[in-house]
Amino acid sequence: MTDSSFLDVALTRLDEAARHLQTDGDVLERLKYPRETTKVRLMIRMDDGSRKSFLAWRCRYDDTRGPTKGGIRYHPDATVEEVETLAFWMTFKCAVMNLPYGGGKGAVQVDPRTLSKAELERLSRAYVQAFARIIGPDRDIPAPDVYTNAIIMGWMADEYASIVGQSVPAVITGKPIALGGSLGRDDATARGGYYLVRHLARELGLGSRMRVAVQGFGNAGQFIASLLAAEGHSIVAVSDSRGAVICEDGLDVDALLRAKAAGQPVTSLAGQGGVRTLAAEDLIAVDCDLLVPAALENMIDEANAHRVHARVVLELANGPVTPEADRILEGKRVVVLPDILANAGGVTVSYFEWVQNRQGYYWTVEEVHERLKATMEREGAKIWSIARERQVSPRTAAYIHALSRLASAIEAHGTQQFFTS
Ligand code: GLU
């Protein structure tokens, strides 16, 4: 896929949902293009005294339903097209969950593993200096994404506070707890997906002893493996950016977590108690009940979708399955729980964090879990019933559901018919 077609491909999902809803032309005109994308070059001083620059973006895709919301990604392959596509997905994700937000996203084109901790801090503060006029608690609220984390959010909140001269914790979510973060934000993406799968298990034909394969072992991948293993499911295979491992009797998830915490790849477990290495590209072909893509976009495409051997795919990553792959999986009767629902637990608890920051009143982790569970189950059940009633995939149902909320908000400003009658 050429990079320039990235957003166009994502928009095909909007077109499909629009056909089912007979959406007003005004609505599509509004949602087809990002509202605002800013590109800057961040300049920082490196530890060796040299100066280095990095490309960075922030996109506010649509703010009809509220301030724009979405993470900041640090990745060497980040591009403007990717940022705009991710911001488009955030617009629909927030609408799916009925959060009072539009969609946004940011990125820095950098491999953070090549930076020292002090360089990473300077880069993160430089990002906020560059985008301080764009972000804000009622304008655009960043959060973590691929290769960004709580400590980075803490630096960013601190930089914003020094620019505006006061503490504004609600400008950014996913902060450390000590700096106004919410309990339960760390595992929220995985936990949301876990609640969804549990709620729909019967409809999905999933039992109490599932075989699970997890692609990508970062925040979402590690937490979903822990949550499912704790419930007695078997994590048979996992991969990270350096390789994959498989164990027919189930991997020792605690040992995997310890290896990752020590900076080692998942393949460091190979050779212990029936654990074998597996080519990373074969992870998606593992015979399992639940396949969890938790890495990057376009991992399951036209070329490899026919190899998927799972009953259900839970998209904890954003955009892991291409539209061509969707059609192949549908033909194989593999049910895909789509990203804009499946991984929406992260932004949902970000919303809870923002609410707590604005109230100055903090919830227990049990309250966070209960509200997250209720939201995932409510919206998951609605999407499942739309899929059944209209005989469409859960992905198309999720887009229909989100689009009807977005359309009501856009149409509330008046449509062509209103202005010409
Ligand atoms: N980066 C996450 C996502 O793609 C979370 C965004 C947020 O919490 O605002 O959904």
PDB file of N, CA and C in Angstrom, residues 305-376:
ATOM      1  N   ALA A 305      -3.830 -12.996   5.255  1.00  0.00           N
ATOM      2  CA  ALA A 305      -5.099 -13.204   5.991  1.00  0.00           C
ATOM      3  C   ALA A 305      -5.590 -14.649   5.876  1.00  0.00           C
ATOM      4  N   HIS A 306      -5.331 -15.286   4.727  1.00  0.00           N
ATOM      5  CA  HIS A 306      -5.815 -16.668   4.557  1.00  0.00           C
ATOM      6  C   HIS A 306      -5.133 -17.627   5.536  1.00  0.00           C
ATOM      7  N   ARG A 307      -4.007 -17.188   6.149  1.00  0.00           N
ATOM      8  CA  ARG A 307      -3.280 -18.069   7.085  1.00  0.00           C
ATOM      9  C   ARG A 307      -3.837 -18.000   8.514  1.00  0.00           C
ATOM     10  N   VAL A 308      -4.737 -17.043   8.778  1.00  0.00           N
ATOM     11  CA  VAL A 308      -5.259 -16.880  10.150  1.00  0.00           C
ATOM     12  C   VAL A 308      -6.072 -18.119  10.537  1.00  0.00           C
ATOM     13  N   HIS A 309      -5.752 -18.675  11.706  1.00  0.00           N
ATOM     14  CA  HIS A 309      -6.381 -19.910  12.158  1.00  0.00           C
ATOM     15  C   HIS A 309      -7.170 -19.711  13.441  1.00  0.00           C
ATOM     16  N   ALA A 310      -7.609 -18.481  13.688  1.00  0.00           N
ATOM     17  CA  ALA A 310      -8.315 -18.179  14.933  1.00  0.00           C
ATOM     18  C   ALA A 310      -9.809 -18.130  14.654  1.00  0.00           C
ATOM     19  N   ARG A 311     -10.591 -18.223  15.724  1.00  0.00           N
ATOM     20  CA  ARG A 311     -12.034 -18.070  15.591  1.00  0.00           C
ATOM     21  C   ARG A 311     -12.404 -16.584  15.659  1.00  0.00           C
ATOM     22  N   VAL A 312     -11.672 -15.869  16.535  1.00  0.00           N
ATOM     23  CA  VAL A 312     -11.971 -14.445  16.775  1.00  0.00           C
ATOM     24  C   VAL A 312     -10.657 -13.649  16.769  1.00  0.00           C
ATOM     25  N   VAL A 313     -10.699 -12.441  16.193  1.00  0.00           N
ATOM     26  CA  VAL A 313      -9.545 -11.532  16.232  1.00  0.00           C
ATOM     27  C   VAL A 313      -9.948 -10.306  17.066  1.00  0.00           C
ATOM     28  N   LEU A 314      -9.167 -10.021  18.103  1.00  0.00           N
ATOM     29  CA  LEU A 314      -9.433  -8.860  18.961  1.00  0.00           C
ATOM     30  C   LEU A 314      -8.369  -7.807  18.634  1.00  0.00           C
ATOM     31  N   GLU A 315      -8.797  -6.712  17.992  1.00  0.00           N
ATOM     32  CA  GLU A 315      -7.825  -5.714  17.522  1.00  0.00           C
ATOM     33  C   GLU A 315      -7.436  -4.736  18.640  1.00  0.00           C
ATOM     34  N   LEU A 316      -6.409  -5.085  19.393  1.00  0.00           N
ATOM     35  CA  LEU A 316      -5.948  -4.126  20.413  1.00  0.00           C
ATOM     36  C   LEU A 316      -5.048  -3.058  19.799  1.00  0.00           C
ATOM     37  N   ALA A 317      -4.430  -3.352  18.653  1.00  0.00           N
ATOM     38  CA  ALA A 317      -3.679  -2.315  17.921  1.00  0.00           C
ATOM     39  C   ALA A 317      -4.677  -1.469  17.138  1.00  0.00           C
ATOM     40  N   ASN A 318      -4.231  -0.342  16.632  1.00  0.00           N
ATOM     41  CA  ASN A 318      -5.048   0.442  15.723  1.00  0.00           C
ATOM     42  C   ASN A 318      -4.767  -0.005  14.289  1.00  0.00           C
ATOM     43  N   GLY A 319      -5.822  -0.347  13.564  1.00  0.00           N
ATOM     44  CA  GLY A 319      -5.690  -0.673  12.135  1.00  0.00           C
ATOM     45  C   GLY A 319      -4.861  -1.888  11.782  1.00  0.00           C
ATOM     46  N   PRO A 320      -4.882  -2.972  12.589  1.00  0.00           N
ATOM     47  CA  PRO A 320      -4.019  -4.110  12.231  1.00  0.00           C
ATOM     48  C   PRO A 320      -4.516  -4.922  11.031  1.00  0.00           C
ATOM     49  N   VAL A 321      -5.808  -4.797  10.688  1.00  0.00           N
ATOM     50  CA  VAL A 321      -6.373  -5.612   9.602  1.00  0.00           C
ATOM     51  C   VAL A 321      -6.790  -4.686   8.455  1.00  0.00           C
ATOM     52  N   THR A 322      -6.296  -4.952   7.254  1.00  0.00           N
ATOM     53  CA  THR A 322      -6.645  -4.095   6.110  1.00  0.00           C
ATOM     54  C   THR A 322      -8.051  -4.456   5.605  1.00  0.00           C
ATOM     55  N   PRO A 323      -8.689  -3.586   4.822  1.00  0.00           N
ATOM     56  CA  PRO A 323     -10.022  -3.919   4.290  1.00  0.00           C
ATOM     57  C   PRO A 323     -10.028  -5.187   3.433  1.00  0.00           C
ATOM     58  N   GLU A 324      -8.970  -5.422   2.658  1.00  0.00           N
ATOM     59  CA  GLU A 324      -8.921  -6.676   1.852  1.00  0.00           C
ATOM     60  C   GLU A 324      -8.882  -7.879   2.796  1.00  0.00           C
ATOM     61  N   ALA A 325      -8.076  -7.766   3.856  1.00  0.00           N
ATOM     62  CA  ALA A 325      -7.982  -8.870   4.817  1.00  0.00           C
ATOM     63  C   ALA A 325      -9.322  -9.084   5.521  1.00  0.00           C
ATOM     64  N   ASP A 326     -10.033  -8.001   5.789  1.00  0.00           N
ATOM     65  CA  ASP A 326     -11.367  -8.123   6.395  1.00  0.00           C
ATOM     66  C   ASP A 326     -12.258  -9.031   5.556  1.00  0.00           C
ATOM     67  N   ARG A 327     -12.227  -8.815   4.235  1.00  0.00           N
ATOM     68  CA  ARG A 327     -13.086  -9.614   3.346  1.00  0.00           C
ATOM     69  C   ARG A 327     -12.665 -11.086   3.372  1.00  0.00           C
ATOM     70  N   ILE A 328     -11.355 -11.326   3.390  1.00  0.00           N
ATOM     71  CA  ILE A 328     -10.865 -12.713   3.423  1.00  0.00           C
ATOM     72  C   ILE A 328     -11.288 -13.371   4.747  1.00  0.00           C
ATOM     73  N   LEU A 329     -11.136 -12.658   5.858  1.00  0.00           N
ATOM     74  CA  LEU A 329     -11.488 -13.224   7.165  1.00  0.00           C
ATOM     75  C   LEU A 329     -12.990 -13.472   7.259  1.00  0.00           C
ATOM     76  N   GLU A 330     -13.776 -12.566   6.682  1.00  0.00           N
ATOM     77  CA  GLU A 330     -15.224 -12.758   6.697  1.00  0.00           C
ATOM     78  C   GLU A 330     -15.579 -14.039   5.942  1.00  0.00           C
ATOM     79  N   GLY A 331     -14.917 -14.243   4.818  1.00  0.00           N
ATOM     80  CA  GLY A 331     -15.127 -15.457   4.015  1.00  0.00           C
ATOM     81  C   GLY A 331     -14.779 -16.710   4.807  1.00  0.00           C
ATOM     82  N   LYS A 332     -13.792 -16.594   5.703  1.00  0.00           N
ATOM     83  CA  LYS A 332     -13.378 -17.754   6.522  1.00  0.00           C
ATOM     84  C   LYS A 332     -14.186 -17.839   7.823  1.00  0.00           C
ATOM     85  N   ARG A 333     -15.161 -16.947   7.976  1.00  0.00           N
ATOM     86  CA  ARG A 333     -16.010 -16.871   9.178  1.00  0.00           C
ATOM     87  C   ARG A 333     -15.225 -16.573  10.457  1.00  0.00           C
ATOM     88  N   VAL A 334     -14.141 -15.818  10.296  1.00  0.00           N
ATOM     89  CA  VAL A 334     -13.392 -15.347  11.476  1.00  0.00           C
ATOM     90  C   VAL A 334     -14.032 -14.022  11.881  1.00  0.00           C
ATOM     91  N   VAL A 335     -14.438 -13.893  13.135  1.00  0.00           N
ATOM     92  CA  VAL A 335     -15.071 -12.648  13.587  1.00  0.00           C
ATOM     93  C   VAL A 335     -13.984 -11.679  14.057  1.00  0.00           C
ATOM     94  N   VAL A 336     -14.012 -10.462  13.546  1.00  0.00           N
ATOM     95  CA  VAL A 336     -13.039  -9.447  13.953  1.00  0.00           C
ATOM     96  C   VAL A 336     -13.726  -8.434  14.866  1.00  0.00           C
ATOM     97  N   LEU A 337     -13.241  -8.318  16.093  1.00  0.00           N
ATOM     98  CA  LEU A 337     -13.745  -7.264  16.986  1.00  0.00           C
ATOM     99  C   LEU A 337     -12.888  -6.035  16.683  1.00  0.00           C
ATOM    100  N   PRO A 338     -13.514  -4.993  16.102  1.00  0.00           N
ATOM    101  CA  PRO A 338     -12.733  -3.920  15.481  1.00  0.00           C
ATOM    102  C   PRO A 338     -12.083  -2.973  16.481  1.00  0.00           C
ATOM    103  N   ASP A 339     -10.922  -2.459  16.074  1.00  0.00           N
ATOM    104  CA  ASP A 339     -10.122  -1.546  16.897  1.00  0.00           C
ATOM    105  C   ASP A 339     -10.922  -0.423  17.561  1.00  0.00           C
ATOM    106  N   ILE A 340     -11.815   0.224  16.816  1.00  0.00           N
ATOM    107  CA  ILE A 340     -12.485   1.414  17.375  1.00  0.00           C
ATOM    108  C   ILE A 340     -13.422   1.047  18.532  1.00  0.00           C
ATOM    109  N   LEU A 341     -13.689  -0.244  18.693  1.00  0.00           N
ATOM    110  CA  LEU A 341     -14.387  -0.735  19.880  1.00  0.00           C
ATOM    111  C   LEU A 341     -13.409  -1.492  20.799  1.00  0.00           C
ATOM    112  N   ALA A 342     -12.674  -2.446  20.195  1.00  0.00           N
ATOM    113  CA  ALA A 342     -11.877  -3.397  20.996  1.00  0.00           C
ATOM    114  C   ALA A 342     -10.797  -2.719  21.828  1.00  0.00           C
ATOM    115  N   ASN A 343     -10.162  -1.653  21.293  1.00  0.00           N
ATOM    116  CA  ASN A 343      -9.085  -1.027  22.070  1.00  0.00           C
ATOM    117  C   ASN A 343      -9.508   0.308  22.683  1.00  0.00           C
ATOM    118  N   ALA A 344     -10.819   0.565  22.696  1.00  0.00           N
ATOM    119  CA  ALA A 344     -11.310   1.864  23.173  1.00  0.00           C
ATOM    120  C   ALA A 344     -11.266   2.001  24.697  1.00  0.00           C
ATOM    121  N   GLY A 345     -10.897   0.938  25.399  1.00  0.00           N
ATOM    122  CA  GLY A 345     -10.769   1.035  26.855  1.00  0.00           C
ATOM    123  C   GLY A 345      -9.735   2.079  27.262  1.00  0.00           C
ATOM    124  N   GLY A 346      -8.692   2.227  26.462  1.00  0.00           N
ATOM    125  CA  GLY A 346      -7.628   3.196  26.779  1.00  0.00           C
ATOM    126  C   GLY A 346      -8.158   4.614  26.802  1.00  0.00           C
ATOM    127  N   VAL A 347      -8.814   5.011  25.730  1.00  0.00           N
ATOM    128  CA  VAL A 347      -9.317   6.392  25.693  1.00  0.00           C
ATOM    129  C   VAL A 347     -10.492   6.573  26.666  1.00  0.00           C
ATOM    130  N   THR A 348     -11.207   5.500  26.956  1.00  0.00           N
ATOM    131  CA  THR A 348     -12.319   5.619  27.903  1.00  0.00           C
ATOM    132  C   THR A 348     -11.782   5.967  29.298  1.00  0.00           C
ATOM    133  N   VAL A 349     -10.709   5.278  29.720  1.00  0.00           N
ATOM    134  CA  VAL A 349     -10.155   5.616  31.035  1.00  0.00           C
ATOM    135  C   VAL A 349      -9.391   6.944  30.972  1.00  0.00           C
ATOM    136  N   SER A 350      -8.897   7.327  29.801  1.00  0.00           N
ATOM    137  CA  SER A 350      -8.351   8.684  29.647  1.00  0.00           C
ATOM    138  C   SER A 350      -9.447   9.723  29.930  1.00  0.00           C
ATOM    139  N   TYR A 351     -10.625   9.450  29.422  1.00  0.00           N
ATOM    140  CA  TYR A 351     -11.762  10.340  29.692  1.00  0.00           C
ATOM    141  C   TYR A 351     -12.045  10.396  31.196  1.00  0.00           C
ATOM    142  N   PHE A 352     -12.011   9.233  31.859  1.00  0.00           N
ATOM    143  CA  PHE A 352     -12.229   9.216  33.316  1.00  0.00           C
ATOM    144  C   PHE A 352     -11.155  10.054  34.021  1.00  0.00           C
ATOM    145  N   GLU A 353      -9.925   9.971  33.521  1.00  0.00           N
ATOM    146  CA  GLU A 353      -8.832  10.745  34.129  1.00  0.00           C
ATOM    147  C   GLU A 353      -9.101  12.246  33.982  1.00  0.00           C
ATOM    148  N   TRP A 354      -9.527  12.645  32.806  1.00  0.00           N
ATOM    149  CA  TRP A 354      -9.825  14.061  32.506  1.00  0.00           C
ATOM    150  C   TRP A 354     -10.967  14.555  33.413  1.00  0.00           C
ATOM    151  N   VAL A 355     -11.991  13.713  33.564  1.00  0.00           N
ATOM    152  CA  VAL A 355     -13.122  14.070  34.437  1.00  0.00           C
ATOM    153  C   VAL A 355     -12.627  14.247  35.883  1.00  0.00           C
ATOM    154  N   GLN A 356     -11.796  13.316  36.352  1.00  0.00           N
ATOM    155  CA  GLN A 356     -11.288  13.400  37.730  1.00  0.00           C
ATOM    156  C   GLN A 356     -10.415  14.641  37.917  1.00  0.00           C
ATOM    157  N   ASN A 357      -9.572  14.949  36.918  1.00  0.00           N
ATOM    158  CA  ASN A 357      -8.722  16.140  36.993  1.00  0.00           C
ATOM    159  C   ASN A 357      -9.579  17.398  37.103  1.00  0.00           C
ATOM    160  N   ARG A 358     -10.663  17.446  36.353  1.00  0.00           N
ATOM    161  CA  ARG A 358     -11.503  18.654  36.342  1.00  0.00           C
ATOM    162  C   ARG A 358     -12.320  18.777  37.620  1.00  0.00           C
ATOM    163  N   GLN A 359     -12.674  17.621  38.194  1.00  0.00           N
ATOM    164  CA  GLN A 359     -13.427  17.660  39.456  1.00  0.00           C
ATOM    165  C   GLN A 359     -12.500  17.821  40.647  1.00  0.00           C
ATOM    166  N   GLY A 360     -11.242  17.433  40.474  1.00  0.00           N
ATOM    167  CA  GLY A 360     -10.312  17.410  41.603  1.00  0.00           C
ATOM    168  C   GLY A 360     -10.739  16.371  42.620  1.00  0.00           C
ATOM    169  N   TYR A 361     -11.423  15.331  42.144  1.00  0.00           N
ATOM    170  CA  TYR A 361     -11.934  14.289  43.035  1.00  0.00           C
ATOM    171  C   TYR A 361     -11.620  12.953  42.385  1.00  0.00           C
ATOM    172  N   TYR A 362     -10.921  12.088  43.134  1.00  0.00           N
ATOM    173  CA  TYR A 362     -10.343  10.885  42.510  1.00  0.00           C
ATOM    174  C   TYR A 362     -11.053   9.599  42.908  1.00  0.00           C
ATOM    175  N   TRP A 363     -11.170   8.696  41.945  1.00  0.00           N
ATOM    176  CA  TRP A 363     -11.930   7.462  42.114  1.00  0.00           C
ATOM    177  C   TRP A 363     -11.015   6.315  42.542  1.00  0.00           C
ATOM    178  N   THR A 364     -11.640   5.281  43.116  1.00  0.00           N
ATOM    179  CA  THR A 364     -10.880   4.063  43.429  1.00  0.00           C
ATOM    180  C   THR A 364     -10.704   3.251  42.142  1.00  0.00           C
ATOM    181  N   VAL A 365      -9.777   2.311  42.175  1.00  0.00           N
ATOM    182  CA  VAL A 365      -9.572   1.485  40.982  1.00  0.00           C
ATOM    183  C   VAL A 365     -10.822   0.647  40.700  1.00  0.00           C
ATOM    184  N   GLU A 366     -11.539   0.280  41.755  1.00  0.00           N
ATOM    185  CA  GLU A 366     -12.774  -0.508  41.549  1.00  0.00           C
ATOM    186  C   GLU A 366     -13.807   0.332  40.793  1.00  0.00           C
ATOM    187  N   GLU A 367     -13.901   1.629  41.149  1.00  0.00           N
ATOM    188  CA  GLU A 367     -14.856   2.492  40.431  1.00  0.00           C
ATOM    189  C   GLU A 367     -14.476   2.624  38.953  1.00  0.00           C
ATOM    190  N   VAL A 368     -13.168   2.759  38.707  1.00  0.00           N
ATOM    191  CA  VAL A 368     -12.710   2.871  37.313  1.00  0.00           C
ATOM    192  C   VAL A 368     -13.063   1.590  36.549  1.00  0.00           C
ATOM    193  N   HIS A 369     -12.746   0.448  37.144  1.00  0.00           N
ATOM    194  CA  HIS A 369     -13.021  -0.826  36.458  1.00  0.00           C
ATOM    195  C   HIS A 369     -14.510  -1.000  36.190  1.00  0.00           C
ATOM    196  N   GLU A 370     -15.314  -0.669  37.190  1.00  0.00           N
ATOM    197  CA  GLU A 370     -16.760  -0.850  37.048  1.00  0.00           C
ATOM    198  C   GLU A 370     -17.311   0.021  35.911  1.00  0.00           C
ATOM    199  N   ARG A 371     -16.847   1.266  35.857  1.00  0.00           N
ATOM    200  CA  ARG A 371     -17.352   2.163  34.807  1.00  0.00           C
ATOM    201  C   ARG A 371     -16.834   1.748  33.433  1.00  0.00           C
ATOM    202  N   LEU A 372     -15.590   1.290  33.388  1.00  0.00           N
ATOM    203  CA  LEU A 372     -15.037   0.831  32.107  1.00  0.00           C
ATOM    204  C   LEU A 372     -15.820  -0.390  31.621  1.00  0.00           C
ATOM    205  N   LYS A 373     -16.076  -1.306  32.535  1.00  0.00           N
ATOM    206  CA  LYS A 373     -16.790  -2.541  32.175  1.00  0.00           C
ATOM    207  C   LYS A 373     -18.191  -2.203  31.646  1.00  0.00           C
ATOM    208  N   ALA A 374     -18.861  -1.315  32.365  1.00  0.00           N
ATOM    209  CA  ALA A 374     -20.220  -0.941  31.954  1.00  0.00           C
ATOM    210  C   ALA A 374     -20.197  -0.299  30.565  1.00  0.00           C
ATOM    211  N   THR A 375     -19.211   0.554  30.298  1.00  0.00           N
ATOM    212  CA  THR A 375     -19.162   1.244  29.000  1.00  0.00           C
ATOM    213  C   THR A 375     -18.848   0.249  27.877  1.00  0.00           C
ATOM    214  N   MET A 376     -17.864  -0.625  28.099  1.00  0.00           N
ATOM    215  CA  MET A 376     -17.510  -1.605  27.061  1.00  0.00           C
ATOM    216  C   MET A 376     -18.704  -2.522  26.771  1.00  0.00           C
TER     217      MET A 376
END
